[in-house]
Amino acid sequence: MPPPPFDAALVTPDAVVEAYQRLRPHVHRTRVFTCEQLDERAAHGAKRRLYFKAEHEQKIGAFKIRGAINAISLSSADHIVTQSSGNHAQAIALGCKLLGKKAVVVMPEDSPGVKVSAVRDTYGAEVRFCQPTQEAREAMSAELVQALRAQFGEDQAEEIHPNQDVRVVNGQGSVGLELLEQEPNLDAIVVSIGGGGLISGVATYVKSVNSKIKIIGAEPECAKSAFMSKKAGELVKNPPNTVINTIADSVKSSLGPTTYPVVRDLVDDVFTATEQEIEDATRLMMERGKQVIEPGCGLAVAVATSSQLYEKYPELRNVAVVLCGGNVDLDHLPWTHRKRKADEMGST
Amino acid sequence: MARHVVTQLAENRALARLLGVRGVHLKLENQQASGSFKDRGMLKLSETLRLRGVHKIVSSSGGNAGKSAAYCARTLGMRAHVVVPETTSEFMRHIIEGEGADVEVHGANWNAADLRARQIVAENPAKCGYAPPFDHPLLWEGHSSLVDELVEQWPHQEPPDAIAVSVGGGGLLAGVLGGLAQHGWDASTRVLAAETLGAGSLHRAMAQQALARLDRISSIASSLGALQVCEQALIQALSHRAGVDTVLVSDEMAVQGCKEFADLARILVEPACGTALAAARQHLAKDPCAEAKRIILVVCGGSDISLARLSEYADQAAERQTHGVLTSV
C-alpha cells in the first residue's frame, strides 16, 4: 500500500538525496552568481554577500521541474492531473513529456498568457480553466481524477499536488543540496514561500547537513500564511474564497498539512514584503542584475535586501537567495497597470 | 483592485412586528470582510495611500477601525501598524493581530496612542500613511457606497421612511447622509442617529448647534466611544432635508437590541450595533404613524463581542434593573 502523498514525516534528508539521483539526468544544475550592486542593497551596516541560486534558468523557467520529475517517476499512474498557478503546470507538462506520460492541467482563468501557452503549446498538456480561487482549483482537479480513474483504472490516474505532495517536496529539496555543494559557507538561505514546498524541502536537507544555516522565508503581505501560522502557533491559511491581489502571482497558496509542520519546526523566520517592495526588488534584479525574474522571486530578493532581516540578524554575512522562477509576460509587466492608475489619480 | 463586500439587504418580519412597523430591512454590514462597515471607507483610503507609494498603514484604533486597517493593508499588500492604548482589551488586541497587523501598546488613553501613531507617520511620511478612525473625506466617500447599494437593493417604489444608523465618531453617518443626498433620498428619508447615553456627542452637538466635546465616555458600547463627533457629521445632520433625529438609549437597551438581533435575526453583534435597533424601537414607540412605515436598520457590525460577553452584559443589565440602579449619563 503506497504511503499517502501528504505527510510531513515522509519529507526526509535521505528522501531528498534519493530524489536528486532520480531527477538529476533531466534538470540543469543551475549556477550560483553574485552581484555587487545587490550586495550594496543588503549592506545595512555590514559587508554582506548575496549568492543567487539561478533556478529561473532551470528547465521550464522554475525549480518546480525537480519536484514534478520525482513525483511523476514514482507514480504508477499514466495520467497525471494537477492544479497550478503556472510553474507547476509547466513542470508536470514537461515532466510527463520527458517520462512518456499524459498530463491534464487545471489552471486559474487569470493565469498569465505566457504560462498557459507554455503548458499547452510547448509541452503538449491538456488544459482546463477554473475560477481563480484555491478552492475552485482543488474541486476541479478532484473531479478530473475520478473521471480518469473510472475510464482507465484506479491506479492509472493521479493528482500531483504542487506543494503538499511529499514526492514533490523531496524533489524541491535538491535545490538546497546543490546549493550547499556549490557554496558550503552560507549563514542563511532566503526562500519565497507560497505553499511551502520549496522551503520545506530545502530546510529538511540543509538543516540535516548544517543546522546553523538559517532558513528564512519570504512572503507577500497579502498572502502571508506562513508568517501568520508561525505567529499563531498553528496552521493559518490565506483567506478562503477570495482573490488575492499580489504581483507575486506564483506565491498565493497557503501552507498545508505537509509543509506547515516543516515550516514550524525547521524554518527559522518568515519576513513579509509589501507590494511596493516586491516590485522594487524585482525591477532591481532585472535592471542591475540583468536577470528576468518573476515577482514571486523578487519577493525573496526584497527580503534578502531588507533592513528588517538584518536588524534582527545582524551577524549574517553570506546569504543565499533562491531565484525560484523567471516566467514573466513581457507585455503585461505587473507594475505598468499600477503606474498608469497612479498617473490618473494625480497628486493629492 | 480590492473591493468591499456588497452586503445583503435582508427583510426581517419578526423585527417589523417587534417595532410595530410595516417593514424592517437590515443592511448587514457585519458581512464585511473585517466584520464591520469600516472596510468601505478604509479600503478607499488605503488604496489611495497605496497609489501614493505608502507601504505601511498606521492606525490608532484598538477597535473595528484598527481591525479594518489591518485587513485592508494586508489585502492591498501593505503593512499595518496599529497603536493601541493600554486600555484596549487583550481580546481586541489579539483580534487585530490575527488580522495581520503589528500591534503596539502605548499610552494610557486613545489620545496618547494617537499621538504616537502620528509620530510614526511623521518619521517616515513617504512610506507611512495615517488612517484616522472616522474623520476623513475618503472614509465618508467609501462609506457612502452603502447607500449606492441600498438604492439598488431597495425593493419598493417609494424610498424608505427612515434609516437608523449608530453614531460614534460620525463617519458612517456622514457617509450615509452624503449618499442619501447624492441619490435624491434626502427629502424622503429621515435618519435616526442612534447613540448611547454615555456617548452622546452628536446629540449634544445638535442641541447646541455647534461641535461639543464630552468630558468622558461612560458606555459599554466601546465602538461609539468618541468624545467629539466629526464636524462633517454635524454639518450634514443639520442640513439633511428630511431631518435627523438623535436618539439616546441606555446601555441596557443597547444590550437588549443585541439580544433581539440574536433571537430574531440570528446575528451576534456588539452593543454599538444593538444601539441602532434600540433607538429605532424607542423612537417608533412614540410615532403614531409607525404602522405604515418602512425602515432600514444599518447593522454596522463589529468584532468586540462574544456569546459569553453578551450573556454577561444581559445578566448585569437584569441585575441593575432589579436593584434599580440607573445608567450614568
XYZ file of C-alpha atoms in Angstrom:
677
model
C 0.000 0.000 0.000
C 1.749 3.238 -1.107
C 2.123 5.920 1.571
C -0.335 8.837 1.416
C 1.166 11.748 -0.529
C 0.707 14.276 2.274
C 2.762 13.579 5.379
C 5.460 15.835 6.738
C 7.202 12.851 8.327
C 7.982 11.452 4.880
C 9.971 14.540 3.910
C 13.449 13.442 4.950
C 17.049 14.294 4.061
C 17.565 10.778 2.640
C 14.463 11.105 0.504
C 15.833 14.400 -0.850
C 19.149 12.748 -1.766
C 17.313 9.853 -3.408
C 15.062 12.273 -5.296
C 18.102 14.127 -6.579
C 19.511 10.932 -8.102
C 16.185 10.353 -9.809
C 15.747 13.815 -11.274
C 19.360 14.720 -11.981
C 19.519 13.471 -15.580
C 16.523 15.634 -16.504
C 17.380 19.005 -14.961
C 20.036 21.694 -15.159
C 22.481 22.094 -12.324
C 21.839 25.835 -12.128
C 24.633 28.258 -11.338
C 25.120 30.404 -8.281
C 26.075 34.003 -9.041
C 26.797 37.180 -7.141
C 26.103 40.819 -7.911
C 27.867 43.677 -6.152
C 25.045 46.127 -6.692
C 22.703 43.800 -4.877
C 25.298 43.263 -2.134
C 25.261 47.007 -1.562
C 21.488 46.955 -1.096
C 21.878 44.239 1.506
C 24.595 46.062 3.407
C 22.615 47.677 6.271
C 25.655 48.361 8.402
C 27.938 45.467 7.386
C 29.632 43.948 4.382
C 27.438 41.136 3.096
C 27.446 38.847 0.080
C 24.347 37.538 -1.607
C 24.524 34.255 -3.512
C 21.761 33.826 -6.065
C 20.752 30.273 -6.981
C 19.606 30.678 -10.570
C 16.562 28.409 -10.701
C 14.967 30.902 -13.082
C 17.395 29.398 -15.618
C 16.111 25.911 -14.864
C 14.060 23.873 -17.335
C 10.571 25.400 -17.668
C 11.982 28.506 -16.068
C 11.468 27.431 -12.467
C 12.688 24.996 -9.803
C 9.336 23.158 -9.978
C 10.578 20.679 -12.591
C 12.563 18.958 -9.839
C 9.607 18.001 -7.672
C 7.495 17.187 -10.698
C 10.008 14.722 -12.162
C 10.463 12.988 -8.822
C 6.725 12.609 -8.303
C 5.925 11.514 -11.859
C 8.737 8.930 -11.760
C 7.448 7.453 -8.518
C 3.829 7.406 -9.665
C 2.208 4.262 -11.047
C -0.260 6.411 -12.976
C -0.113 7.092 -16.671
C -2.412 10.133 -16.418
C -1.258 12.952 -14.197
C -3.668 15.711 -13.172
C -2.630 18.895 -11.451
C -3.886 22.369 -10.432
C -1.425 25.230 -10.545
C -0.861 28.940 -10.992
C 1.585 28.183 -13.755
C 5.041 26.924 -12.920
C 3.968 23.565 -11.514
C 1.705 23.135 -14.525
C 4.621 23.584 -16.883
C 6.712 21.266 -14.741
C 4.125 18.490 -14.824
C 3.597 19.020 -18.540
C 7.296 18.778 -19.373
C 7.861 16.042 -16.814
C 5.165 13.895 -18.382
C 6.566 14.574 -21.823
C 10.048 13.501 -20.707
C 8.789 10.392 -18.911
C 6.205 9.345 -21.516
C 3.022 10.055 -19.529
C -0.096 12.204 -20.167
C -0.711 15.487 -18.343
C -4.025 17.294 -17.640
C -3.631 20.728 -16.057
C -6.269 22.817 -14.208
C -5.337 26.498 -14.379
C -6.982 29.654 -12.989
C -8.685 31.854 -15.578
C -6.347 34.733 -14.779
C -3.115 32.832 -15.410
C -0.583 34.854 -17.433
C -0.837 34.067 -21.151
C 2.796 33.086 -21.397
C 2.257 30.316 -18.812
C -0.877 28.938 -20.489
C 0.904 28.847 -23.834
C 3.914 27.032 -22.419
C 1.789 24.301 -20.827
C -0.496 23.704 -23.738
C 1.512 24.562 -26.836
C 5.129 23.901 -25.909
C 4.774 20.888 -23.649
C 1.615 19.371 -25.062
C -0.531 19.035 -21.941
C -4.341 19.256 -21.861
C -5.551 22.441 -20.084
C -8.816 23.031 -18.184
C -9.642 26.524 -16.782
C -11.294 27.291 -13.444
C -12.243 30.202 -11.135
C -9.178 31.913 -9.665
C -9.565 30.663 -6.096
C -7.704 27.806 -4.445
C -10.983 26.076 -3.597
C -12.168 26.063 -7.228
C -8.861 24.645 -8.449
C -8.956 21.832 -5.940
C -12.534 20.892 -6.736
C -11.988 20.622 -10.472
C -8.795 18.564 -10.127
C -10.533 16.044 -7.895
C -13.367 15.633 -10.411
C -10.934 15.047 -13.278
C -9.004 12.370 -11.391
C -12.204 10.491 -10.615
C -13.269 10.580 -14.242
C -9.880 9.328 -15.491
C -9.791 6.536 -12.895
C -13.230 5.427 -13.930
C -12.056 5.340 -17.515
C -8.563 3.856 -17.233
C -8.296 2.156 -13.834
C -7.792 3.032 -10.173
C -4.011 3.285 -10.310
C -3.829 4.876 -13.734
C -4.697 8.444 -12.797
C -3.318 10.568 -10.034
C -3.245 14.160 -8.906
C 0.136 15.567 -8.052
C -0.350 18.482 -5.713
C 2.009 21.420 -6.404
C 3.305 21.783 -2.876
C 1.859 19.278 -0.393
C 2.825 16.092 -2.252
C 5.734 14.517 -0.379
C 7.466 13.385 -3.569
C 7.332 16.945 -4.863
C 8.697 18.448 -1.650
C 11.585 15.976 -1.587
C 12.372 16.859 -5.188
C 12.413 20.595 -4.440
C 14.860 19.912 -1.622
C 17.505 19.154 -4.254
C 17.863 22.929 -4.705
C 19.350 23.017 -1.208
C 21.545 20.017 -1.948
C 23.104 21.655 -4.995
C 23.387 24.983 -3.214
C 25.428 23.509 -0.371
C 27.665 21.685 -2.808
C 28.266 24.927 -4.696
C 28.521 27.290 -1.730
C 29.104 25.486 1.573
C 29.861 28.561 3.691
C 26.435 30.080 3.999
C 24.890 31.799 7.019
C 21.366 31.866 5.666
C 19.186 30.921 2.730
C 16.229 33.118 1.778
C 13.375 31.309 0.050
C 9.993 32.560 -1.200
C 7.006 30.799 0.343
C 3.787 30.052 -1.479
C 2.554 26.611 -0.453
C 5.893 25.981 1.229
C 7.107 23.083 -0.926
C 10.455 24.605 -1.831
C 11.379 25.868 1.606
C 10.261 22.624 3.257
C 12.482 20.509 1.027
C 15.433 22.891 1.310
C 15.103 23.243 5.083
C 14.839 19.480 5.587
C 18.040 18.829 3.689
C 20.087 21.858 4.778
C 19.334 21.550 8.496
C 20.450 17.902 8.433
C 23.829 18.920 6.995
C 24.369 22.164 8.900
C 21.739 23.265 11.377
C 23.488 26.603 11.888
C 22.422 27.832 8.478
C 19.327 29.982 8.957
C 16.386 29.229 6.709
C 14.447 32.442 6.101
C 11.061 32.527 4.396
C 9.706 35.414 2.318
C 6.007 36.110 1.731
C 3.928 38.960 0.379
C 1.916 40.950 2.930
C -1.237 39.986 1.010
C -0.595 36.262 1.339
C 1.368 35.552 4.484
C 0.029 32.194 5.595
C 3.421 31.009 6.889
C 4.100 34.250 8.744
C 0.718 34.136 10.470
C 0.998 30.408 11.139
C 4.307 30.824 12.924
C 2.881 33.710 14.908
C -0.274 31.864 15.890
C 1.470 28.547 16.570
C -0.957 26.728 14.301
C -1.733 26.472 10.592
C -3.320 29.694 9.331
C -4.315 29.721 5.691
C -4.797 32.760 3.487
C -8.460 33.902 3.465
C -10.579 31.300 1.649
C -12.628 32.073 -1.457
C -11.043 35.454 -2.052
C -8.936 36.625 -4.947
C -5.548 37.531 -3.543
C -4.215 40.590 -5.294
C -0.427 40.461 -5.343
C 2.005 40.924 -8.211
C 3.767 37.844 -6.825
C 1.260 35.615 -8.542
C 3.273 32.447 -8.029
C 3.116 32.528 -4.220
C -0.585 32.949 -3.465
C -1.008 29.467 -1.998
C -1.178 28.714 1.711
C 0.804 26.240 3.767
C -0.776 22.814 4.134
C -0.595 19.590 6.150
C 2.798 18.537 4.790
C 4.543 21.873 4.722
C 3.190 23.562 7.853
C 4.957 21.194 10.300
C 8.255 21.588 8.441
C 7.964 25.372 8.343
C 7.026 25.361 12.022
C 9.998 23.254 13.043
C 12.788 23.945 10.569
C 12.264 27.452 9.189
C 13.924 29.983 11.459
C 11.916 33.023 10.473
C 9.482 34.412 7.924
C 9.513 38.019 6.746
C 6.952 39.800 4.616
C 7.324 42.345 1.847
C 4.839 44.968 0.698
C 3.723 45.127 -2.941
C 5.977 48.117 -3.459
C 8.990 46.307 -2.006
C 8.388 43.267 -4.218
C 8.104 45.459 -7.272
C 11.235 47.442 -6.455
C 13.339 44.342 -5.842
C 12.105 42.620 -8.999
C 12.963 45.670 -11.065
C 16.328 45.940 -9.335
C 17.267 42.396 -10.254
C 16.099 42.986 -13.807
C 17.796 46.339 -14.266
C 21.001 45.827 -12.266
C 21.302 42.062 -12.058
C 20.259 41.711 -15.712
C 18.092 38.733 -14.870
C 14.491 38.164 -15.919
C 12.784 37.022 -12.741
C 9.152 36.823 -11.755
C 7.824 38.907 -8.846
C 7.399 35.777 -6.698
C 11.170 35.649 -6.902
C 11.722 39.372 -6.463
C 9.975 38.772 -3.165
C 12.964 36.781 -1.874
C 15.337 39.466 -3.152
C 13.239 42.083 -1.327
C 13.553 40.266 1.988
C 17.241 39.477 1.397
C 17.969 43.185 0.949
C 15.661 44.443 3.690
C 16.592 46.265 6.838
C 14.112 44.188 8.836
C 16.107 40.992 8.137
C 19.461 42.435 9.161
C 18.135 44.323 12.140
C 17.009 41.003 13.527
C 20.058 39.002 12.353
C 22.961 41.449 12.074
C 25.544 38.654 12.088
C 24.539 37.279 8.671
C 27.287 37.743 6.089
C 26.858 35.124 3.341
C 23.223 34.906 2.372
C 21.901 32.715 -0.419
C 18.728 33.711 -2.236
C 16.833 31.213 -4.334
C 15.690 32.848 -7.566
C 12.793 30.489 -7.965
C 11.436 31.387 -11.394
C 11.609 33.629 -14.428
C 8.255 33.218 -16.168
C 7.146 36.755 -16.901
C 4.740 38.083 -19.533
C 6.777 40.923 -21.004
C 3.679 42.566 -22.453
C 1.993 42.721 -19.076
C 4.618 43.594 -16.553
C 2.796 43.810 -13.250
C 3.707 47.388 -12.416
C 2.650 49.188 -15.579
C -1.045 48.936 -14.664
C -0.474 50.450 -11.246
C 1.712 53.236 -12.549
C -0.953 54.171 -15.077
C -3.566 54.307 -12.356
C -1.346 56.457 -10.151
C -0.774 58.880 -13.010
C -4.540 59.121 -13.463
C -5.088 59.826 -9.781
C -2.573 62.659 -9.819
C -1.059 64.039 -6.664
C -3.398 64.940 -3.826
C -8.092 46.290 -7.082
C -9.719 45.296 -3.818
C -13.422 45.757 -3.228
C -15.550 45.792 -0.130
C -18.292 43.197 0.205
C -21.656 44.119 -1.324
C -23.710 43.222 1.730
C -27.221 41.838 1.841
C -30.299 43.963 2.430
C -32.481 41.456 4.244
C -36.118 41.970 5.165
C -36.963 40.806 8.679
C -40.637 40.296 9.538
C -40.058 39.435 13.195
C -38.315 42.755 13.780
C -41.061 44.576 11.894
C -43.568 43.080 14.337
C -41.345 43.994 17.289
C -41.066 47.620 16.167
C -44.686 47.872 15.097
C -43.852 48.995 11.563
C -44.795 47.910 8.107
C -41.348 46.671 7.155
C -37.823 46.363 8.520
C -34.844 45.796 6.231
C -31.418 45.053 7.679
C -28.310 46.261 5.836
C -25.928 43.595 7.018
C -22.541 45.294 7.349
C -21.420 42.506 9.675
C -20.849 40.613 6.399
C -17.902 42.843 5.533
C -14.569 41.014 5.474
C -13.226 42.514 8.692
C -16.636 42.342 10.342
C -17.876 45.928 10.110
C -18.800 48.692 7.652
C -15.359 50.226 8.289
C -13.929 48.320 5.304
C -15.823 50.561 2.898
C -14.057 53.740 3.874
C -10.806 52.113 4.899
C -10.325 50.357 1.543
C -10.831 53.633 -0.283
C -8.385 55.434 1.964
C -5.810 52.627 1.903
C -5.956 52.270 -1.864
C -5.310 55.981 -2.327
C -2.380 55.814 0.062
C -1.019 52.793 -1.751
C -1.084 54.553 -5.101
C 0.971 57.308 -3.497
C 3.633 54.744 -2.619
C 2.737 54.167 1.024
C 3.975 50.840 2.425
C 2.515 50.950 5.890
C -0.884 51.979 7.181
C -0.746 53.340 10.713
C -3.858 53.382 12.875
C -4.533 54.284 16.497
C -7.755 52.354 16.869
C -7.987 49.393 19.193
C -11.410 48.760 17.757
C -13.032 47.956 14.455
C -11.188 50.709 12.590
C -7.887 49.157 13.639
C -9.046 45.719 12.573
C -10.257 47.091 9.267
C -6.975 48.922 8.719
C -5.144 45.636 9.279
C -7.380 43.792 6.849
C -7.222 46.491 4.166
C -3.448 46.840 4.387
C -2.948 43.111 4.046
C -5.390 42.847 1.162
C -3.551 45.613 -0.675
C -0.095 44.246 0.066
C 0.886 46.851 2.633
C 1.854 46.517 6.260
C -0.310 47.671 9.115
C 0.901 49.125 12.381
C -1.787 49.668 14.962
C -1.017 51.607 18.129
C -3.493 50.886 20.903
C -3.778 52.401 24.371
C -3.218 50.288 27.479
C -6.975 50.285 27.999
C -7.579 48.158 24.901
C -8.650 44.634 25.846
C -6.473 41.556 25.199
C -9.439 40.294 23.241
C -9.296 43.122 20.693
C -5.504 43.161 20.617
C -5.489 39.507 19.561
C -8.201 40.118 17.023
C -6.216 42.923 15.395
C -3.015 40.875 15.456
C -4.890 37.952 13.988
C -5.867 40.201 11.102
C -2.148 40.579 10.310
C -1.156 43.886 11.897
C 1.744 44.686 14.169
C 0.128 45.883 17.366
C 1.952 48.307 19.645
C 0.566 49.123 23.075
C 1.242 52.730 24.023
C -0.333 55.296 26.311
C -2.982 55.459 28.970
C -5.728 56.632 26.620
C -6.593 56.989 22.968
C -5.056 60.460 22.638
C -1.653 59.182 23.690
C -1.868 56.233 21.309
C -2.982 58.514 18.514
C -0.100 60.887 19.144
C 2.349 58.000 18.887
C 0.688 56.831 15.669
C 1.051 60.272 14.123
C 4.670 60.414 15.257
C 5.405 57.158 13.485
C 3.945 58.561 10.293
C 5.798 61.851 10.676
C 9.105 59.977 10.940
C 8.581 58.441 7.507
C 5.842 60.314 5.678
C 6.676 58.961 2.212
C 6.247 55.348 3.236
C 3.705 55.588 6.066
C 0.074 56.655 5.873
C -2.159 57.608 8.785
C -5.604 56.041 8.843
C -7.973 58.072 11.020
C -10.878 56.144 12.525
C -13.686 58.367 11.191
C -12.661 61.897 10.352
C -11.609 61.870 6.689
C -13.390 62.634 3.402
C -12.129 59.423 1.782
C -13.657 57.429 4.629
C -17.035 59.169 4.223
C -16.877 58.673 0.472
C -16.135 54.994 0.933
C -18.937 54.573 3.475
C -21.418 56.227 1.101
C -21.145 53.163 -1.147
C -23.550 51.640 1.387
C -26.270 53.933 0.043
C -25.325 53.159 -3.579
C -26.152 49.561 -2.752
C -29.317 50.409 -0.789
C -30.733 52.297 -3.733
C -30.170 49.285 -5.970
C -31.390 46.739 -3.460
C -34.465 48.573 -2.137
C -37.441 46.583 -3.495
C -40.219 49.180 -3.136
C -41.311 52.091 -5.265
C -41.089 54.753 -2.564
C -37.847 55.316 -0.693
C -37.671 54.105 2.919
C -39.295 56.303 5.560
C -36.310 56.131 7.851
C -32.810 54.712 8.250
C -31.341 54.030 11.681
C -27.572 54.447 11.989
C -25.355 54.050 15.055
C -23.161 57.072 15.722
C -19.757 57.049 17.384
C -17.385 59.430 15.623
C -19.966 60.050 12.931
C -18.007 58.680 9.978
C -20.726 56.243 8.997
C -23.401 58.881 9.444
C -21.508 61.367 7.298
C -21.150 58.751 4.569
C -24.809 57.719 4.731
C -26.088 61.304 4.680
C -23.812 62.118 1.770
C -25.061 59.070 -0.106
C -28.715 59.900 0.579
C -28.202 63.401 -0.813
C -26.430 62.016 -3.878
C -29.263 59.645 -4.683
C -32.086 62.051 -4.002
C -33.335 60.261 -0.905
C -32.573 63.239 1.347
C -36.059 64.705 1.170
C -37.897 61.435 1.678
C -35.887 59.506 4.226
C -35.476 60.562 7.848
C -32.369 59.436 9.642
C -32.348 58.149 13.218
C -28.876 58.826 14.613
C -28.518 56.303 17.416
C -26.211 56.883 20.369
C -25.937 55.608 23.915
C -26.466 57.921 26.880
C -22.841 57.648 27.895
C -21.534 58.505 24.403
C -23.903 61.138 23.090
C -21.532 63.544 21.356
C -23.760 64.131 18.322
C -26.836 64.694 20.460
C -25.085 67.360 22.451
C -23.636 68.992 19.346
C -27.011 69.126 17.594
C -28.678 70.527 20.664
C -26.082 73.291 20.825
C -25.863 73.601 17.038
C -22.081 73.501 17.448
C -19.369 70.930 17.964
C -19.306 69.779 21.569
C -16.773 67.698 23.395
C -17.889 65.206 26.034
C -15.876 65.030 29.263
C -15.753 61.283 29.211
C -17.298 58.167 27.747
C -19.409 56.123 30.111
C -20.917 53.402 27.991
C -20.156 49.752 27.323
C -20.732 50.466 23.649
C -16.994 50.949 23.234
C -17.176 51.391 19.473
C -19.281 54.525 19.960
C -16.717 55.993 22.325
C -15.698 59.200 20.560
C -15.548 62.291 22.759
C -16.360 64.519 19.832
C -18.260 63.671 16.686
C -16.657 64.816 13.446
C -17.700 68.165 12.046
C -18.864 66.698 8.750
C -21.417 64.531 10.520
C -22.784 67.549 12.375
C -22.958 69.730 9.275
C -24.682 67.055 7.226
C -27.063 66.177 10.052
C -28.116 69.783 10.418
C -28.689 70.160 6.681
C -30.363 66.823 5.881
C -33.684 67.840 4.348
C -35.901 65.140 5.788
C -34.355 65.705 9.187
C -32.068 63.785 11.524
C -33.347 62.704 14.947
C -30.697 61.936 17.541
C -31.916 59.159 19.794
C -30.176 58.298 23.061
C -30.585 54.869 24.593
C -29.268 53.290 27.760
C -26.623 50.566 27.734
C -29.311 48.135 28.922
C -31.451 48.931 25.909
C -28.457 48.571 23.595
C -27.804 45.129 25.060
C -31.488 44.326 24.647
C -31.050 45.313 20.999
C -28.194 42.816 20.687
C -30.381 40.105 22.174
C -33.156 40.899 19.745
C -30.747 40.797 16.815
C -29.559 37.408 18.041
C -33.012 35.966 18.706
C -34.901 37.449 15.768
C -32.206 37.784 13.092
C -29.684 35.203 14.242
C -26.726 37.565 14.268
C -24.267 38.304 17.073
C -23.361 41.999 17.263
C -21.731 44.500 19.602
C -23.723 46.837 21.866
C -22.802 49.688 19.493
C -24.736 47.862 16.836
C -27.680 46.895 19.034
C -27.938 50.613 19.742
C -29.477 51.218 16.302
C -32.253 48.724 16.932
C -32.851 50.066 20.441
C -33.021 53.621 19.119
C -35.480 52.670 16.386
C -37.632 50.929 18.951
C -37.609 53.860 21.339
C -38.290 56.410 18.632
C -41.035 54.475 16.867
C -42.833 53.758 20.137
C -43.796 57.433 20.189
C -44.709 57.580 16.496
C -48.451 57.315 15.771
C -47.741 56.596 12.097
C -45.227 53.836 12.766
C -47.547 51.131 11.385
C -47.293 52.434 7.857
C -43.567 52.935 7.806
C -40.787 51.010 6.126
C -37.413 51.414 7.747
C -33.835 50.304 7.225
C -31.576 49.395 10.128
C -27.884 49.657 9.349
C -26.355 46.676 11.122
C -22.908 48.223 11.415
C -21.267 45.002 12.633
C -18.210 44.881 14.860
C -15.905 42.293 16.393
C -15.824 43.410 20.019
C -18.346 40.848 21.216
C -18.702 37.187 22.086
C -21.574 34.990 23.207
C -20.138 34.857 26.710
C -19.845 38.620 26.972
C -23.321 39.239 25.640
C -24.686 36.868 28.292
C -22.648 38.716 30.885
C -23.969 42.106 29.792
C -27.504 40.766 29.804
C -27.085 39.413 33.345
C -25.609 42.697 34.545
C -28.495 44.601 32.964
C -31.029 42.354 34.637
C -29.286 42.810 37.993
C -29.277 46.552 37.610
C -32.967 46.514 36.874
C -33.791 44.531 39.984
C -31.627 46.785 42.111
C -32.955 49.945 40.483
C -29.602 51.474 39.536
C -29.773 53.968 36.713
C -27.198 54.208 33.946
C -24.859 57.137 34.356
C -25.169 59.962 31.880
